[in-house]
Short mmCIF file of C-alpha atoms in Angstrom, two decimals:
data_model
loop_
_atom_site.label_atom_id
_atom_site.label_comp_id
_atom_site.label_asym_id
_atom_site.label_seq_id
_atom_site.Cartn_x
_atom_site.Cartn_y
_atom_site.Cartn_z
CA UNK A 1 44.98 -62.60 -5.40
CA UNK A 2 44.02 -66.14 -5.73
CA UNK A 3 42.29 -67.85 -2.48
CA UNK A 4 45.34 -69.02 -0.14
CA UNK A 5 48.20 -66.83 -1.89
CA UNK A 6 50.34 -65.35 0.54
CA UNK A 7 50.65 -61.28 1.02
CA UNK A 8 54.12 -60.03 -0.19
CA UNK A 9 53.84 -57.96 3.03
CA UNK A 10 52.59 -58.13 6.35
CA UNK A 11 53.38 -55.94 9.10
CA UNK A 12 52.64 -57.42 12.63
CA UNK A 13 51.78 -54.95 15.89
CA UNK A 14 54.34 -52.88 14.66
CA UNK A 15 54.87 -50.09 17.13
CA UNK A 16 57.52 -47.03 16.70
CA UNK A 17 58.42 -44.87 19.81
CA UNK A 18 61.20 -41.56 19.42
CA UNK A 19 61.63 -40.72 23.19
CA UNK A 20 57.73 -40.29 24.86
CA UNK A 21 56.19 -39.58 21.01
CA UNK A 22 54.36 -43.03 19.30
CA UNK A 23 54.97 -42.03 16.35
CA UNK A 24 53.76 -46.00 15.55
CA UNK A 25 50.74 -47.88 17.93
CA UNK A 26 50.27 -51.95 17.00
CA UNK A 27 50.23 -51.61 13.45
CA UNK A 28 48.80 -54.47 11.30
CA UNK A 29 48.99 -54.44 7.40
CA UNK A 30 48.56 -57.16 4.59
CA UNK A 31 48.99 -56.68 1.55
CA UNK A 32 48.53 -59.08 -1.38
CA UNK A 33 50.88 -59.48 -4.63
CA UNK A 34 49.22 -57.40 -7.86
CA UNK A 35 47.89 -55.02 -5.80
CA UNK A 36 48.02 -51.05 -5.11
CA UNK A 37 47.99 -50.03 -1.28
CA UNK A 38 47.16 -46.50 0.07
CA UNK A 39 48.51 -45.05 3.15
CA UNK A 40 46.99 -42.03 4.33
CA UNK A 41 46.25 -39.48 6.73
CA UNK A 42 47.31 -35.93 8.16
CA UNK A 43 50.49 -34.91 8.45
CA UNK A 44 52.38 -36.49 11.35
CA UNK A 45 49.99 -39.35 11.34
CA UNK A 46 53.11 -42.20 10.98
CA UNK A 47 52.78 -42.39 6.87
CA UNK A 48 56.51 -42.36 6.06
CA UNK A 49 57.61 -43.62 9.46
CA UNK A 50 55.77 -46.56 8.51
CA UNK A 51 57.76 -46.61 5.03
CA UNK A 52 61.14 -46.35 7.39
CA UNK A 53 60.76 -49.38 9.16
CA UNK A 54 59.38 -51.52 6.33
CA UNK A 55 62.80 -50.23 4.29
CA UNK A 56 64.94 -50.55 7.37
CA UNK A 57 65.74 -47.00 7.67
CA UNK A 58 64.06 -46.85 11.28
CA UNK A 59 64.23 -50.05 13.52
CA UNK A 60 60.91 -50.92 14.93
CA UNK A 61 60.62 -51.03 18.96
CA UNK A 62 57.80 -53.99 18.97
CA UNK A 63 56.62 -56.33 15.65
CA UNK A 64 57.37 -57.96 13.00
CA UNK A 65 57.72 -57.30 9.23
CA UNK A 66 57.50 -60.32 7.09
CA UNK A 67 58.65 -59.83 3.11
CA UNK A 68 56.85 -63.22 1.30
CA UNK A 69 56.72 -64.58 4.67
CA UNK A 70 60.45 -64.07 5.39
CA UNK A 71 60.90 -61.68 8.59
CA UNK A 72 62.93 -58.41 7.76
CA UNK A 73 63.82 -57.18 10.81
CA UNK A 74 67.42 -58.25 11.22
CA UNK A 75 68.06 -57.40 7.24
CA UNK A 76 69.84 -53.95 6.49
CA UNK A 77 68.34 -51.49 4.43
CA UNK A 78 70.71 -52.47 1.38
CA UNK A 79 69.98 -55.78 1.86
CA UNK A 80 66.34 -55.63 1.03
CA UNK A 81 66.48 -54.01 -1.67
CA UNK A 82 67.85 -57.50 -3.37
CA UNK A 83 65.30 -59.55 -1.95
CA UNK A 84 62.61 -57.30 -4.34
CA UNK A 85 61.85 -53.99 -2.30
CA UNK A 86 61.86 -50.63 -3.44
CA UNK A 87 60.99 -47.09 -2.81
CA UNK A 88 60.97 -43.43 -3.88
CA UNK A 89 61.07 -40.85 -1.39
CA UNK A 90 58.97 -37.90 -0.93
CA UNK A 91 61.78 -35.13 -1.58
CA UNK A 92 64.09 -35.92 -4.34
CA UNK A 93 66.89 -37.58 -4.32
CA UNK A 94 68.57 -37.57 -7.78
CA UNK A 95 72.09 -37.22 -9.16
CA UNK A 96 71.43 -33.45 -10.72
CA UNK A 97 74.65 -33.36 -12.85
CA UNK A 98 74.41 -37.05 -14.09
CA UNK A 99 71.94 -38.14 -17.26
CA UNK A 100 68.59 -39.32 -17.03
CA UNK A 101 69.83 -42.89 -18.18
CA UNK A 102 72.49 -42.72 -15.58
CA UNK A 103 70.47 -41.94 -12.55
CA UNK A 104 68.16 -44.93 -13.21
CA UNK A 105 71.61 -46.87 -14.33
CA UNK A 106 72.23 -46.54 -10.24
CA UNK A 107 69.34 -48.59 -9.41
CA UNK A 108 71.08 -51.60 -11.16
CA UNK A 109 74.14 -51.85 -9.20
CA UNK A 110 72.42 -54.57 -6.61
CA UNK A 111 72.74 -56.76 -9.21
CA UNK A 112 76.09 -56.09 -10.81
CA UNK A 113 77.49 -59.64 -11.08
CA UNK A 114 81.09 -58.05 -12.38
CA UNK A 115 84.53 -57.64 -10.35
CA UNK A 116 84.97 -53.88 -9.73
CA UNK A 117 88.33 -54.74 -11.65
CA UNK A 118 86.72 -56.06 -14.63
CA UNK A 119 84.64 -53.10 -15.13
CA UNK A 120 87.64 -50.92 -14.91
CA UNK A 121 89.31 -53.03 -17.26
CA UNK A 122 86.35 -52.98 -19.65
CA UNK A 123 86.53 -57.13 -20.05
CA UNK A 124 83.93 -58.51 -22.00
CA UNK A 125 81.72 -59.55 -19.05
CA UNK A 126 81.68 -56.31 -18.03
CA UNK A 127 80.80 -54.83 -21.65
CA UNK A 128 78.21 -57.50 -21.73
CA UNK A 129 77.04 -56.15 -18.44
CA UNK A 130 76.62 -52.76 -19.08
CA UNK A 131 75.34 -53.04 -22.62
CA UNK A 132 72.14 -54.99 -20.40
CA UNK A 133 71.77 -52.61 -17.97
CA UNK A 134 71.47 -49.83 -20.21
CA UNK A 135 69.06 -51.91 -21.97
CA UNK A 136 67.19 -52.83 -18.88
CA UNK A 137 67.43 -49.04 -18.09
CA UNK A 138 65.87 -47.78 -20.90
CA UNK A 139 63.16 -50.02 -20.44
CA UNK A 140 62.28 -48.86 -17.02
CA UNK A 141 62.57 -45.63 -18.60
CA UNK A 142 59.96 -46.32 -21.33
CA UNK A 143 57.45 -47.73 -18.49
CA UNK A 144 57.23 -43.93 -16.90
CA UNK A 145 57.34 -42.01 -20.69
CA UNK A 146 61.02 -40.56 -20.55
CA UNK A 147 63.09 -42.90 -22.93
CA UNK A 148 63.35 -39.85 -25.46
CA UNK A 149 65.01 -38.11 -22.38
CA UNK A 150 67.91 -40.33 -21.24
CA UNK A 151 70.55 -38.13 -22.16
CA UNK A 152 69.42 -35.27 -20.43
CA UNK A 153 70.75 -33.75 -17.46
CA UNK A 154 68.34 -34.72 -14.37
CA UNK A 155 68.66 -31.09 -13.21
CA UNK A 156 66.86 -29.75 -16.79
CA UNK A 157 63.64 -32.05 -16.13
CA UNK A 158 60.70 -30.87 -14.48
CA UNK A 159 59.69 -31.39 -11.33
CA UNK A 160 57.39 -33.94 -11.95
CA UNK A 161 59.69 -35.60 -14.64
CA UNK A 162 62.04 -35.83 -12.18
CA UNK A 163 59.51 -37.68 -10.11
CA UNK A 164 59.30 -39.98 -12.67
CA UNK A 165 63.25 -40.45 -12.79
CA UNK A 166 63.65 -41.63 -9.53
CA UNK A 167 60.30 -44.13 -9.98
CA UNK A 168 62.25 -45.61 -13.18
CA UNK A 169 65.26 -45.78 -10.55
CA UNK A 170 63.34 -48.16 -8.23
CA UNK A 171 62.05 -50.19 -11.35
CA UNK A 172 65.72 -50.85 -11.99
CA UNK A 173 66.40 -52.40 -9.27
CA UNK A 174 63.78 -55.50 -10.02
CA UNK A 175 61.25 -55.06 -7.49
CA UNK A 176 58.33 -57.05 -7.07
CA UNK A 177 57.22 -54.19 -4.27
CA UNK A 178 57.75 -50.96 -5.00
CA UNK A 179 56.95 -48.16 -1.90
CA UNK A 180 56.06 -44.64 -3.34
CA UNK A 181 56.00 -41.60 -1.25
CA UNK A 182 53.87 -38.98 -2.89
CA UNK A 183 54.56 -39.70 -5.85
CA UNK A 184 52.06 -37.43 -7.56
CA UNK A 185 53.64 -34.14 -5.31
CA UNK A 186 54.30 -30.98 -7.41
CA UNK A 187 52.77 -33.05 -10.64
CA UNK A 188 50.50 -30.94 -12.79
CA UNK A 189 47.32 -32.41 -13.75
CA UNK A 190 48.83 -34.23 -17.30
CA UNK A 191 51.55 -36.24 -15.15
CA UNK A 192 49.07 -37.08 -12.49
CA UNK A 193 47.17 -38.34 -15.50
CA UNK A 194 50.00 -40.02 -17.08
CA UNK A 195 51.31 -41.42 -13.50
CA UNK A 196 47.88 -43.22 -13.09
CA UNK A 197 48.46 -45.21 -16.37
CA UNK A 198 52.21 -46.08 -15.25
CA UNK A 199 50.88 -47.35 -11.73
CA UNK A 200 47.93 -49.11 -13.33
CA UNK A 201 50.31 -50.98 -15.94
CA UNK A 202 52.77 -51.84 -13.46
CA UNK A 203 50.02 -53.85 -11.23
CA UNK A 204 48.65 -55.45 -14.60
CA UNK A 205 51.92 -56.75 -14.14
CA UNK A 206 51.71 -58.08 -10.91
CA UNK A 207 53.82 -55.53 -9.47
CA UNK A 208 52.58 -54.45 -6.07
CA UNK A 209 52.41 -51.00 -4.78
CA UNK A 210 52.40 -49.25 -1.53
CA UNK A 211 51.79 -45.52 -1.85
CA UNK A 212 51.55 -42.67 0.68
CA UNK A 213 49.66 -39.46 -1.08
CA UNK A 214 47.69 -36.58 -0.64
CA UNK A 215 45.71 -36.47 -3.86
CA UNK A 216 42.84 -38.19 -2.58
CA UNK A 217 41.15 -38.37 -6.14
CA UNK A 218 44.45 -40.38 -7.64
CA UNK A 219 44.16 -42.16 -4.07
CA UNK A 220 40.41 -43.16 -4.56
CA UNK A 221 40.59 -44.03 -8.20
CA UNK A 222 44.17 -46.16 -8.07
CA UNK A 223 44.30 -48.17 -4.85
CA UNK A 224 42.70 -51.74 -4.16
CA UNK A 225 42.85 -50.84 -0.74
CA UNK A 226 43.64 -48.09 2.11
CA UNK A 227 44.82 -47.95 5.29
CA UNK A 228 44.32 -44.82 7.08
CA UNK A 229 46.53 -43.86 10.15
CA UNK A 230 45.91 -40.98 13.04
CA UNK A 231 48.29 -39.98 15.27
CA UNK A 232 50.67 -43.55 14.89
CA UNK A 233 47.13 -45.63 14.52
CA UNK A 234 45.61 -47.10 12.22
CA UNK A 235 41.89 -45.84 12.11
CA UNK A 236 40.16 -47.55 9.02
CA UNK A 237 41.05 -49.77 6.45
CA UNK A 238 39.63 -51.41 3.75
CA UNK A 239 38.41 -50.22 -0.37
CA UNK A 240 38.14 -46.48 -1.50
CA UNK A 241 34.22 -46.62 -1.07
CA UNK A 242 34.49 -48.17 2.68
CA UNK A 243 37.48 -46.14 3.65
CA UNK A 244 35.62 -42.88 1.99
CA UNK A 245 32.74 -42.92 3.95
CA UNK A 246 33.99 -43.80 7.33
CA UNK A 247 33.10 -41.45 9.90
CA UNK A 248 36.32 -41.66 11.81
CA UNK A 249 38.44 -40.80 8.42
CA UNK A 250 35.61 -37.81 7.84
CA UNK A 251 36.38 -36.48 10.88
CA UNK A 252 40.12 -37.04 11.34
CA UNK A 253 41.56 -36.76 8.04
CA UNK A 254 38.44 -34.76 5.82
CA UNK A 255 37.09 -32.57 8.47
CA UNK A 256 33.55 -32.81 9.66
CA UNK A 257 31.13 -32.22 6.20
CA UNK A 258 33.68 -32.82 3.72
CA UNK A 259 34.27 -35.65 1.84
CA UNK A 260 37.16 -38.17 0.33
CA UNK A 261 37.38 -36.37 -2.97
CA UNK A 262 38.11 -33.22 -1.25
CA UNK A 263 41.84 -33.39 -1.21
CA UNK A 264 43.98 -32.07 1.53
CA UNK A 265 47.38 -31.20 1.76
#
């Protein structure tokens, strides 16, 4: 990031209560354009309550979340996705009995500029429409390896290809920050491999990523930086090396005498 450049994201003392439970304590996050992000920590540590305020999905009880310096808080969910955010979520969430090609054609409608009428109708606008978003589609497609697979049925992929689907469905929408929730779950070793080059093209790009995972080698070798959160707090922060050794991630994430390359789950 050059010297001066403003984070696409910053989250300000952001704090999350459900009844008694903080599931979110004064959280403070920046995160700069062309870059990838980890979020980690054990389970119930605040990881994808974090991602459910930044989308909108959970209202925050104290802070502020500011999207290229423009505050979030009052937008709806579907109304961020427009202004350049996306995400993938960590179960599945795919059209089974619709095509590859379709299920990342979803990700386009935010920016359908067609009458619902016209499309019906099949005008030319809307011919010229869909003939680019199937276009667009298939390039998104090509970015995660499954263009040869577009007219297959989303329920005969893989687990892991079907990962990838619903990644090339949040590329579709035109993000410029794209939120991943363990995205390398239930991947074999090749597509953990292969997912590595597709995150690592996407931030030559200048894409920016923000990923919650467990694989802390992917986690270590990917990310620019980490935040790691305990119990709705954030504990440590900073590059894999710095984040790896700190003793308060050993001993609340790793367990006393292990180390970041570990893995948990």
């Amino acid at each position: 990031m050059d010297h001066g450049e403003q984070p696409i994201l910053e989250l300000r003392n952001i704090s999350k209560r459900f009844g008694g439970l903080k599931a979110l304590e004064e959280i403070n996050i920046s995160i700069e354009t062309g870059t990838v992000h980890g979020i980690i920590g054990p389970n119930g540590a605040g990881k994808s309550t974090l991602f459910n305020v930044i989308t909108g999905l959970l209202r925050p009880n104290s802070g502020e979340i500011l999207l290229k310096g423009n505050p979030l808080s009052h937008i709806p969910p579907h109304r961020r996705i427009p202004l350049g955010l996306a995400r993938t979520f960590q179960n599945i969430r795919l059209f089974k009995n619709m095509t590859v090609e379709d299920n990342v054609l979803v990700g386009q409608h935010v920016h359908t500029p067609t009458l619902i009428l016209s499309i019906i109708c099949g005008t030319r606008p809307a011919i010229e429409w869909e003939n680019k978003a199937k276009e667009s589609a298939n390039t998104c497609l090509r970015r995660v390896g499954l263009e040869s697979m577009k007219s297959q049925f989303a329920r005969n992929l893989s687990y892991g290809e079907q990962k990838l689907v619903e990644f090339a469905r949040a590329l579709a929408t035109e993000p410029e920050l794209i939120l991943l929730d363990e995205p390398a779950a239930g991947m074999n070793a090749e597509e953990k491999a292969g997912l590595l080059k597709i995150i690592s093209k996407l931030r030559d790009d200048r894409y920016t990523v923000v990923l919650i995972e467990h694989d802390m080698r992917l986690v270590m070798e990917i990310c620019d930086q980490i935040t790691v959160l305990n119990h709705g707090k954030k504990i440590a922060e900073g590059e894999p090396q710095i984040v790896r050794n700190h003793p308060d991630v050993i001993t609340a994430y790793l367990g006393k005498g292990s180390n970041a390359y570990a893995g948990t789950r």
